[in-house]
């Protein structure tokens, strides 16, 4: 299924990037993933390799030291990386959501301040909306930024589920500000919070308690973030204007949803590869199990699901690149790819039989990683809500 990443209209530069990344995945990620994942070890050497390749600047404009590539190029790269180990793709996912938000909504000063260092990987981004008491209900955010007499802000509250929460040095954080608007989301503001990497009280009033232990998605650090009298300046507000945070974050989430679809495609491709390889090696009743119709039909179904997911992901990325709104298409891609990923991974697991339950086999890891994609960047139910609202609005306008 390697042809999946070979979209017909790719440029020579895009093909060269993908070929380089694929070789890196095969040589540096796949051979190390099992050991690092089982020990929950941060993949520092792999991250350093991605820095050298310029991947942290992939979508950052050339004027700021990046490669200036499209979202399509990025998600195809993510698909390749997730095929090796999903956690590595998580290292760059939130980084690019923050970079994208800066490019689209940041002030010129903010762009010049952060983007060149983000392009080299010196500054690493994280993205924070969720809180301990809420998930999908973003408008109910409680973490609050209070305007002080000197024009600065004091932030108090707790955020949850920060991917790269410990290793990041710049966190785009959505908080509540009292602007007096009737609609809750109009009072939300995105702050750019700079911090050193690490855990504990990393800055006065800002604590990263430690890693959250997870079933899968190991290696990459997932954390809480606690504000207690943290001082922020007005120039730390993304775009410089309070009350714009919800729209800014939702714009970033559309990029994140296409990214999650790409990660699901990558895991699905790897699960399919492992299933095909095992099915041709394992013999029963005198022939490889791949030659039994029951298994052959499963492989056919898996390949079709992988192909469909890939094409929907590519379509959503191209639409975003064109400058059009892609909330419905991103939701569709994320919904289909994540659900199919869970199904394809489970089918690969069943093809492996008892060996699939052993930690010696890679499919065991994929079985613990795939479920995360059903909830990351919004559950399947949230995607269905977004899709249905968008479709109803579109068809109502045709009447």
PDB file of C-alpha atoms in Angstrom, residues 71-335:
ATOM      1  CA  UNK A  71      -0.938  21.191   4.511  1.00  0.00           C
ATOM      2  CA  UNK A  72      -1.161  18.368   1.978  1.00  0.00           C
ATOM      3  CA  UNK A  73       2.602  17.833   2.133  1.00  0.00           C
ATOM      4  CA  UNK A  74       2.473  17.943   5.915  1.00  0.00           C
ATOM      5  CA  UNK A  75      -0.306  15.357   6.332  1.00  0.00           C
ATOM      6  CA  UNK A  76       1.378  12.998   3.872  1.00  0.00           C
ATOM      7  CA  UNK A  77       4.530  13.311   5.988  1.00  0.00           C
ATOM      8  CA  UNK A  78       2.470  12.652   9.126  1.00  0.00           C
ATOM      9  CA  UNK A  79       0.967   9.567   7.504  1.00  0.00           C
ATOM     10  CA  UNK A  80       4.463   8.207   6.885  1.00  0.00           C
ATOM     11  CA  UNK A  81       5.655   9.006  10.423  1.00  0.00           C
ATOM     12  CA  UNK A  82       2.555   7.508  12.077  1.00  0.00           C
ATOM     13  CA  UNK A  83       3.134   4.364  10.038  1.00  0.00           C
ATOM     14  CA  UNK A  84       6.375   4.070  12.011  1.00  0.00           C
ATOM     15  CA  UNK A  85       5.127   5.204  15.429  1.00  0.00           C
ATOM     16  CA  UNK A  86       2.127   7.424  16.126  1.00  0.00           C
ATOM     17  CA  UNK A  87       3.762   9.094  19.124  1.00  0.00           C
ATOM     18  CA  UNK A  88       6.426  10.645  16.906  1.00  0.00           C
ATOM     19  CA  UNK A  89       3.742  12.261  14.763  1.00  0.00           C
ATOM     20  CA  UNK A  90       2.255  13.615  18.000  1.00  0.00           C
ATOM     21  CA  UNK A  91       5.510  15.445  18.687  1.00  0.00           C
ATOM     22  CA  UNK A  92       4.990  17.649  15.616  1.00  0.00           C
ATOM     23  CA  UNK A  93       1.179  17.806  15.515  1.00  0.00           C
ATOM     24  CA  UNK A  94       0.553  20.449  18.168  1.00  0.00           C
ATOM     25  CA  UNK A  95       3.701  22.270  17.039  1.00  0.00           C
ATOM     26  CA  UNK A  96       2.149  22.848  13.635  1.00  0.00           C
ATOM     27  CA  UNK A  97      -1.272  23.754  14.970  1.00  0.00           C
ATOM     28  CA  UNK A  98       0.382  26.585  16.922  1.00  0.00           C
ATOM     29  CA  UNK A  99       2.556  27.578  13.943  1.00  0.00           C
ATOM     30  CA  UNK A 100      -0.512  27.640  11.685  1.00  0.00           C
ATOM     31  CA  UNK A 101      -2.426  29.800  14.172  1.00  0.00           C
ATOM     32  CA  UNK A 102       0.486  32.232  14.351  1.00  0.00           C
ATOM     33  CA  UNK A 103       0.698  32.426  10.560  1.00  0.00           C
ATOM     34  CA  UNK A 104      -3.047  33.013  10.180  1.00  0.00           C
ATOM     35  CA  UNK A 105      -3.833  35.127  13.234  1.00  0.00           C
ATOM     36  CA  UNK A 106      -0.629  36.336  14.900  1.00  0.00           C
ATOM     37  CA  UNK A 107       0.633  39.907  14.872  1.00  0.00           C
ATOM     38  CA  UNK A 108       3.706  40.635  12.796  1.00  0.00           C
ATOM     39  CA  UNK A 109       5.718  40.944  15.994  1.00  0.00           C
ATOM     40  CA  UNK A 110       4.498  37.539  17.187  1.00  0.00           C
ATOM     41  CA  UNK A 111       5.360  35.938  13.850  1.00  0.00           C
ATOM     42  CA  UNK A 112       8.868  37.409  13.851  1.00  0.00           C
ATOM     43  CA  UNK A 113       9.334  36.474  17.497  1.00  0.00           C
ATOM     44  CA  UNK A 114       8.349  32.814  17.288  1.00  0.00           C
ATOM     45  CA  UNK A 115       8.214  31.410  13.747  1.00  0.00           C
ATOM     46  CA  UNK A 116      11.958  31.446  12.926  1.00  0.00           C
ATOM     47  CA  UNK A 117      12.723  29.538  16.137  1.00  0.00           C
ATOM     48  CA  UNK A 118       9.782  27.194  15.561  1.00  0.00           C
ATOM     49  CA  UNK A 119      11.127  26.416  12.081  1.00  0.00           C
ATOM     50  CA  UNK A 120      14.365  25.064  13.577  1.00  0.00           C
ATOM     51  CA  UNK A 121      12.614  23.235  16.423  1.00  0.00           C
ATOM     52  CA  UNK A 122      14.230  25.478  19.035  1.00  0.00           C
ATOM     53  CA  UNK A 123      10.741  26.578  20.077  1.00  0.00           C
ATOM     54  CA  UNK A 124       8.227  23.740  20.219  1.00  0.00           C
ATOM     55  CA  UNK A 125       4.501  24.312  20.273  1.00  0.00           C
ATOM     56  CA  UNK A 126       1.676  22.809  22.317  1.00  0.00           C
ATOM     57  CA  UNK A 127      -2.053  23.444  22.126  1.00  0.00           C
ATOM     58  CA  UNK A 128      -4.428  23.680  25.094  1.00  0.00           C
ATOM     59  CA  UNK A 129      -8.221  23.820  25.223  1.00  0.00           C
ATOM     60  CA  UNK A 130      -9.403  20.930  27.433  1.00  0.00           C
ATOM     61  CA  UNK A 131      -9.812  21.170  31.190  1.00  0.00           C
ATOM     62  CA  UNK A 132     -10.308  18.552  33.943  1.00  0.00           C
ATOM     63  CA  UNK A 133     -14.048  19.208  34.102  1.00  0.00           C
ATOM     64  CA  UNK A 134     -14.798  19.545  30.407  1.00  0.00           C
ATOM     65  CA  UNK A 135     -13.870  18.065  27.056  1.00  0.00           C
ATOM     66  CA  UNK A 136     -15.934  18.864  23.986  1.00  0.00           C
ATOM     67  CA  UNK A 137     -17.834  21.756  25.615  1.00  0.00           C
ATOM     68  CA  UNK A 138     -15.165  24.356  24.887  1.00  0.00           C
ATOM     69  CA  UNK A 139     -17.470  27.295  25.630  1.00  0.00           C
ATOM     70  CA  UNK A 140     -17.635  26.130  29.270  1.00  0.00           C
ATOM     71  CA  UNK A 141     -13.929  26.823  29.885  1.00  0.00           C
ATOM     72  CA  UNK A 142     -13.271  28.001  33.448  1.00  0.00           C
ATOM     73  CA  UNK A 143      -9.594  28.930  33.409  1.00  0.00           C
ATOM     74  CA  UNK A 144      -9.740  32.689  33.659  1.00  0.00           C
ATOM     75  CA  UNK A 145      -7.525  35.625  32.708  1.00  0.00           C
ATOM     76  CA  UNK A 146      -8.294  38.705  34.800  1.00  0.00           C
ATOM     77  CA  UNK A 147      -7.298  42.135  33.474  1.00  0.00           C
ATOM     78  CA  UNK A 148      -5.191  44.027  36.003  1.00  0.00           C
ATOM     79  CA  UNK A 149      -4.910  47.775  36.470  1.00  0.00           C
ATOM     80  CA  UNK A 150      -1.534  47.913  34.710  1.00  0.00           C
ATOM     81  CA  UNK A 151      -2.909  46.304  31.525  1.00  0.00           C
ATOM     82  CA  UNK A 152      -1.447  42.861  32.208  1.00  0.00           C
ATOM     83  CA  UNK A 153      -3.425  39.699  33.020  1.00  0.00           C
ATOM     84  CA  UNK A 154      -3.484  37.196  35.875  1.00  0.00           C
ATOM     85  CA  UNK A 155      -4.401  33.657  34.836  1.00  0.00           C
ATOM     86  CA  UNK A 156      -5.831  31.059  37.235  1.00  0.00           C
ATOM     87  CA  UNK A 157      -7.146  27.565  36.512  1.00  0.00           C
ATOM     88  CA  UNK A 158      -6.175  24.141  35.232  1.00  0.00           C
ATOM     89  CA  UNK A 159      -5.818  22.740  31.717  1.00  0.00           C
ATOM     90  CA  UNK A 160      -5.797  19.048  30.766  1.00  0.00           C
ATOM     91  CA  UNK A 161      -4.541  16.662  28.077  1.00  0.00           C
ATOM     92  CA  UNK A 162      -1.653  18.741  26.753  1.00  0.00           C
ATOM     93  CA  UNK A 163       0.275  16.745  24.189  1.00  0.00           C
ATOM     94  CA  UNK A 164       3.935  17.817  24.509  1.00  0.00           C
ATOM     95  CA  UNK A 165       2.982  19.612  27.711  1.00  0.00           C
ATOM     96  CA  UNK A 166       6.387  18.996  29.269  1.00  0.00           C
ATOM     97  CA  UNK A 167       8.672  19.186  26.239  1.00  0.00           C
ATOM     98  CA  UNK A 168       7.024  22.221  24.623  1.00  0.00           C
ATOM     99  CA  UNK A 169       8.210  25.784  25.143  1.00  0.00           C
ATOM    100  CA  UNK A 170       5.234  27.673  23.679  1.00  0.00           C
ATOM    101  CA  UNK A 171       1.630  26.810  24.532  1.00  0.00           C
ATOM    102  CA  UNK A 172      -1.377  28.363  22.777  1.00  0.00           C
ATOM    103  CA  UNK A 173      -3.907  28.357  25.612  1.00  0.00           C
ATOM    104  CA  UNK A 174      -7.621  29.155  25.462  1.00  0.00           C
ATOM    105  CA  UNK A 175      -8.979  30.910  28.574  1.00  0.00           C
ATOM    106  CA  UNK A 176     -11.987  32.917  29.634  1.00  0.00           C
ATOM    107  CA  UNK A 177     -11.831  36.730  29.731  1.00  0.00           C
ATOM    108  CA  UNK A 178     -14.629  38.938  31.089  1.00  0.00           C
ATOM    109  CA  UNK A 179     -15.541  40.987  28.032  1.00  0.00           C
ATOM    110  CA  UNK A 180     -19.254  41.166  28.786  1.00  0.00           C
ATOM    111  CA  UNK A 181     -20.454  39.376  25.669  1.00  0.00           C
ATOM    112  CA  UNK A 182     -23.692  37.409  25.940  1.00  0.00           C
ATOM    113  CA  UNK A 183     -22.349  34.375  24.061  1.00  0.00           C
ATOM    114  CA  UNK A 184     -19.748  32.474  26.094  1.00  0.00           C
ATOM    115  CA  UNK A 185     -17.414  31.732  23.181  1.00  0.00           C
ATOM    116  CA  UNK A 186     -17.073  35.458  22.441  1.00  0.00           C
ATOM    117  CA  UNK A 187     -15.357  35.898  25.812  1.00  0.00           C
ATOM    118  CA  UNK A 188     -12.615  33.373  25.094  1.00  0.00           C
ATOM    119  CA  UNK A 189      -9.072  34.527  24.388  1.00  0.00           C
ATOM    120  CA  UNK A 190      -5.987  32.647  23.201  1.00  0.00           C
ATOM    121  CA  UNK A 191      -2.767  33.429  25.066  1.00  0.00           C
ATOM    122  CA  UNK A 192       0.719  32.474  23.892  1.00  0.00           C
ATOM    123  CA  UNK A 193       2.382  31.109  27.011  1.00  0.00           C
ATOM    124  CA  UNK A 194       6.178  30.819  26.866  1.00  0.00           C
ATOM    125  CA  UNK A 195       7.839  28.389  29.247  1.00  0.00           C
ATOM    126  CA  UNK A 196      10.943  26.237  29.615  1.00  0.00           C
ATOM    127  CA  UNK A 197      10.610  22.520  28.949  1.00  0.00           C
ATOM    128  CA  UNK A 198      10.315  20.262  31.964  1.00  0.00           C
ATOM    129  CA  UNK A 199       8.039  19.433  34.876  1.00  0.00           C
ATOM    130  CA  UNK A 200       7.193  21.012  38.218  1.00  0.00           C
ATOM    131  CA  UNK A 201       6.849  24.784  38.643  1.00  0.00           C
ATOM    132  CA  UNK A 202       8.452  25.706  35.345  1.00  0.00           C
ATOM    133  CA  UNK A 203       7.660  29.401  35.746  1.00  0.00           C
ATOM    134  CA  UNK A 204       6.190  31.537  38.556  1.00  0.00           C
ATOM    135  CA  UNK A 205       2.500  30.698  38.688  1.00  0.00           C
ATOM    136  CA  UNK A 206       2.783  27.933  36.096  1.00  0.00           C
ATOM    137  CA  UNK A 207       3.133  24.236  36.975  1.00  0.00           C
ATOM    138  CA  UNK A 208       3.375  21.143  34.765  1.00  0.00           C
ATOM    139  CA  UNK A 209       2.704  18.410  37.373  1.00  0.00           C
ATOM    140  CA  UNK A 210       4.070  15.434  35.418  1.00  0.00           C
ATOM    141  CA  UNK A 211       3.193  12.921  32.718  1.00  0.00           C
ATOM    142  CA  UNK A 212      -0.248  11.334  32.630  1.00  0.00           C
ATOM    143  CA  UNK A 213       0.060   7.549  32.431  1.00  0.00           C
ATOM    144  CA  UNK A 214      -1.789   6.277  29.364  1.00  0.00           C
ATOM    145  CA  UNK A 215      -2.860   2.966  27.845  1.00  0.00           C
ATOM    146  CA  UNK A 216      -1.102   3.831  24.597  1.00  0.00           C
ATOM    147  CA  UNK A 217       0.341   6.863  22.829  1.00  0.00           C
ATOM    148  CA  UNK A 218       3.419   6.508  25.006  1.00  0.00           C
ATOM    149  CA  UNK A 219       6.771   8.238  24.594  1.00  0.00           C
ATOM    150  CA  UNK A 220       5.214  11.619  23.893  1.00  0.00           C
ATOM    151  CA  UNK A 221       4.383  13.465  27.129  1.00  0.00           C
ATOM    152  CA  UNK A 222       0.747  14.221  27.922  1.00  0.00           C
ATOM    153  CA  UNK A 223       0.247  16.516  30.907  1.00  0.00           C
ATOM    154  CA  UNK A 224      -1.879  18.888  32.908  1.00  0.00           C
ATOM    155  CA  UNK A 225      -1.037  22.588  33.164  1.00  0.00           C
ATOM    156  CA  UNK A 226      -1.919  24.551  36.300  1.00  0.00           C
ATOM    157  CA  UNK A 227      -2.104  28.346  36.493  1.00  0.00           C
ATOM    158  CA  UNK A 228      -1.983  29.969  39.918  1.00  0.00           C
ATOM    159  CA  UNK A 229      -1.502  33.708  39.690  1.00  0.00           C
ATOM    160  CA  UNK A 230       0.407  33.441  36.400  1.00  0.00           C
ATOM    161  CA  UNK A 231       1.193  36.854  34.921  1.00  0.00           C
ATOM    162  CA  UNK A 232       0.692  37.418  31.189  1.00  0.00           C
ATOM    163  CA  UNK A 233       1.049  40.567  29.129  1.00  0.00           C
ATOM    164  CA  UNK A 234      -1.383  42.011  26.606  1.00  0.00           C
ATOM    165  CA  UNK A 235       1.115  41.302  23.806  1.00  0.00           C
ATOM    166  CA  UNK A 236       0.858  37.584  24.704  1.00  0.00           C
ATOM    167  CA  UNK A 237      -2.691  37.515  23.296  1.00  0.00           C
ATOM    168  CA  UNK A 238      -2.697  35.815  19.894  1.00  0.00           C
ATOM    169  CA  UNK A 239      -3.404  38.522  17.341  1.00  0.00           C
ATOM    170  CA  UNK A 240      -3.397  41.158  20.077  1.00  0.00           C
ATOM    171  CA  UNK A 241      -7.182  41.310  20.488  1.00  0.00           C
ATOM    172  CA  UNK A 242      -9.145  39.608  23.314  1.00  0.00           C
ATOM    173  CA  UNK A 243     -12.274  37.625  22.506  1.00  0.00           C
ATOM    174  CA  UNK A 244     -11.020  36.117  19.247  1.00  0.00           C
ATOM    175  CA  UNK A 245      -9.648  32.926  20.788  1.00  0.00           C
ATOM    176  CA  UNK A 246     -12.498  30.562  19.982  1.00  0.00           C
ATOM    177  CA  UNK A 247     -12.426  31.252  16.235  1.00  0.00           C
ATOM    178  CA  UNK A 248      -8.622  31.099  16.204  1.00  0.00           C
ATOM    179  CA  UNK A 249      -8.563  27.774  18.011  1.00  0.00           C
ATOM    180  CA  UNK A 250     -11.277  26.270  15.812  1.00  0.00           C
ATOM    181  CA  UNK A 251      -9.257  27.252  12.755  1.00  0.00           C
ATOM    182  CA  UNK A 252      -6.299  25.419  14.259  1.00  0.00           C
ATOM    183  CA  UNK A 253      -8.433  22.416  15.160  1.00  0.00           C
ATOM    184  CA  UNK A 254      -9.383  21.967  11.499  1.00  0.00           C
ATOM    185  CA  UNK A 255      -5.680  21.459  10.791  1.00  0.00           C
ATOM    186  CA  UNK A 256      -5.498  19.122  13.792  1.00  0.00           C
ATOM    187  CA  UNK A 257      -8.407  17.015  12.568  1.00  0.00           C
ATOM    188  CA  UNK A 258      -6.814  16.456   9.179  1.00  0.00           C
ATOM    189  CA  UNK A 259      -3.634  15.552  11.072  1.00  0.00           C
ATOM    190  CA  UNK A 260      -5.499  12.973  13.166  1.00  0.00           C
ATOM    191  CA  UNK A 261      -6.952  11.522   9.963  1.00  0.00           C
ATOM    192  CA  UNK A 262      -3.397  11.260   8.597  1.00  0.00           C
ATOM    193  CA  UNK A 263      -2.212   9.508  11.755  1.00  0.00           C
ATOM    194  CA  UNK A 264      -5.110   7.065  11.486  1.00  0.00           C
ATOM    195  CA  UNK A 265      -4.140   6.386   7.870  1.00  0.00           C
ATOM    196  CA  UNK A 266      -0.540   5.752   8.912  1.00  0.00           C
ATOM    197  CA  UNK A 267      -1.515   3.246  11.601  1.00  0.00           C
ATOM    198  CA  UNK A 268      -3.960   1.568   9.208  1.00  0.00           C
ATOM    199  CA  UNK A 269      -1.258   1.191   6.566  1.00  0.00           C
ATOM    200  CA  UNK A 270       1.129  -0.346   9.102  1.00  0.00           C
ATOM    201  CA  UNK A 271      -1.544  -2.705  10.459  1.00  0.00           C
ATOM    202  CA  UNK A 272      -2.328  -3.801   6.912  1.00  0.00           C
ATOM    203  CA  UNK A 273       1.368  -4.343   6.127  1.00  0.00           C
ATOM    204  CA  UNK A 274       1.795  -6.483   9.234  1.00  0.00           C
ATOM    205  CA  UNK A 275      -1.349  -8.489   8.454  1.00  0.00           C
ATOM    206  CA  UNK A 276      -0.304  -9.203   4.864  1.00  0.00           C
ATOM    207  CA  UNK A 277       3.191 -10.219   5.940  1.00  0.00           C
ATOM    208  CA  UNK A 278       1.943 -12.507   8.692  1.00  0.00           C
ATOM    209  CA  UNK A 279      -0.803 -14.001   6.531  1.00  0.00           C
ATOM    210  CA  UNK A 280       1.754 -15.052   3.937  1.00  0.00           C
ATOM    211  CA  UNK A 281       4.097 -16.589   6.526  1.00  0.00           C
ATOM    212  CA  UNK A 282       1.610 -18.419   8.761  1.00  0.00           C
ATOM    213  CA  UNK A 283       0.391 -21.727   7.360  1.00  0.00           C
ATOM    214  CA  UNK A 284      -2.636 -23.840   8.257  1.00  0.00           C
ATOM    215  CA  UNK A 285      -3.993 -26.908   6.525  1.00  0.00           C
ATOM    216  CA  UNK A 286      -0.969 -26.971   4.235  1.00  0.00           C
ATOM    217  CA  UNK A 287      -1.041 -23.434   2.851  1.00  0.00           C
ATOM    218  CA  UNK A 288      -0.494 -19.796   3.921  1.00  0.00           C
ATOM    219  CA  UNK A 289      -3.557 -18.393   5.665  1.00  0.00           C
ATOM    220  CA  UNK A 290      -3.644 -15.599   3.054  1.00  0.00           C
ATOM    221  CA  UNK A 291      -4.841 -18.224   0.609  1.00  0.00           C
ATOM    222  CA  UNK A 292      -7.876 -19.053   2.720  1.00  0.00           C
ATOM    223  CA  UNK A 293     -10.853 -17.065   1.455  1.00  0.00           C
ATOM    224  CA  UNK A 294     -11.840 -15.891   4.942  1.00  0.00           C
ATOM    225  CA  UNK A 295      -8.459 -14.187   5.406  1.00  0.00           C
ATOM    226  CA  UNK A 296      -8.146 -13.011   1.790  1.00  0.00           C
ATOM    227  CA  UNK A 297     -11.517 -11.247   2.033  1.00  0.00           C
ATOM    228  CA  UNK A 298     -10.449  -9.556   5.267  1.00  0.00           C
ATOM    229  CA  UNK A 299      -7.317  -8.246   3.566  1.00  0.00           C
ATOM    230  CA  UNK A 300      -9.422  -6.921   0.697  1.00  0.00           C
ATOM    231  CA  UNK A 301     -11.719  -5.098   3.115  1.00  0.00           C
ATOM    232  CA  UNK A 302      -8.763  -3.656   5.011  1.00  0.00           C
ATOM    233  CA  UNK A 303      -7.091  -2.358   1.865  1.00  0.00           C
ATOM    234  CA  UNK A 304     -10.331  -0.704   0.729  1.00  0.00           C
ATOM    235  CA  UNK A 305     -10.787   1.035   4.093  1.00  0.00           C
ATOM    236  CA  UNK A 306      -7.195   2.284   4.054  1.00  0.00           C
ATOM    237  CA  UNK A 307      -7.585   3.632   0.519  1.00  0.00           C
ATOM    238  CA  UNK A 308     -10.881   5.382   1.299  1.00  0.00           C
ATOM    239  CA  UNK A 309      -9.471   6.996   4.450  1.00  0.00           C
ATOM    240  CA  UNK A 310      -6.397   8.212   2.604  1.00  0.00           C
ATOM    241  CA  UNK A 311      -8.400   9.850  -0.170  1.00  0.00           C
ATOM    242  CA  UNK A 312     -10.724  11.655   2.244  1.00  0.00           C
ATOM    243  CA  UNK A 313      -7.731  12.918   4.202  1.00  0.00           C
ATOM    244  CA  UNK A 314      -6.092  14.208   1.006  1.00  0.00           C
ATOM    245  CA  UNK A 315      -9.329  15.938  -0.043  1.00  0.00           C
ATOM    246  CA  UNK A 316      -9.672  17.735   3.315  1.00  0.00           C
ATOM    247  CA  UNK A 317      -6.053  18.906   3.194  1.00  0.00           C
ATOM    248  CA  UNK A 318      -6.369  20.220  -0.366  1.00  0.00           C
ATOM    249  CA  UNK A 319      -9.530  22.122   0.533  1.00  0.00           C
ATOM    250  CA  UNK A 320      -7.800  23.810   3.474  1.00  0.00           C
ATOM    251  CA  UNK A 321      -4.824  24.660   1.270  1.00  0.00           C
ATOM    252  CA  UNK A 322      -7.178  26.358  -1.197  1.00  0.00           C
ATOM    253  CA  UNK A 323      -8.212  28.809   1.529  1.00  0.00           C
ATOM    254  CA  UNK A 324     -11.739  27.469   1.808  1.00  0.00           C
ATOM    255  CA  UNK A 325     -13.451  26.386   4.993  1.00  0.00           C
ATOM    256  CA  UNK A 326     -13.100  22.621   5.465  1.00  0.00           C
ATOM    257  CA  UNK A 327     -14.809  21.921   8.779  1.00  0.00           C
ATOM    258  CA  UNK A 328     -17.233  19.410   7.241  1.00  0.00           C
ATOM    259  CA  UNK A 329     -14.586  17.705   5.111  1.00  0.00           C
ATOM    260  CA  UNK A 330     -12.058  17.637   7.969  1.00  0.00           C
ATOM    261  CA  UNK A 331     -14.736  16.162  10.230  1.00  0.00           C
ATOM    262  CA  UNK A 332     -15.590  13.535   7.617  1.00  0.00           C
ATOM    263  CA  UNK A 333     -11.939  12.620   7.118  1.00  0.00           C
ATOM    264  CA  UNK A 334     -11.295  12.384  10.845  1.00  0.00           C
ATOM    265  CA  UNK A 335     -14.479  10.366  11.463  1.00  0.00           C
TER     266      UNK A 335
END
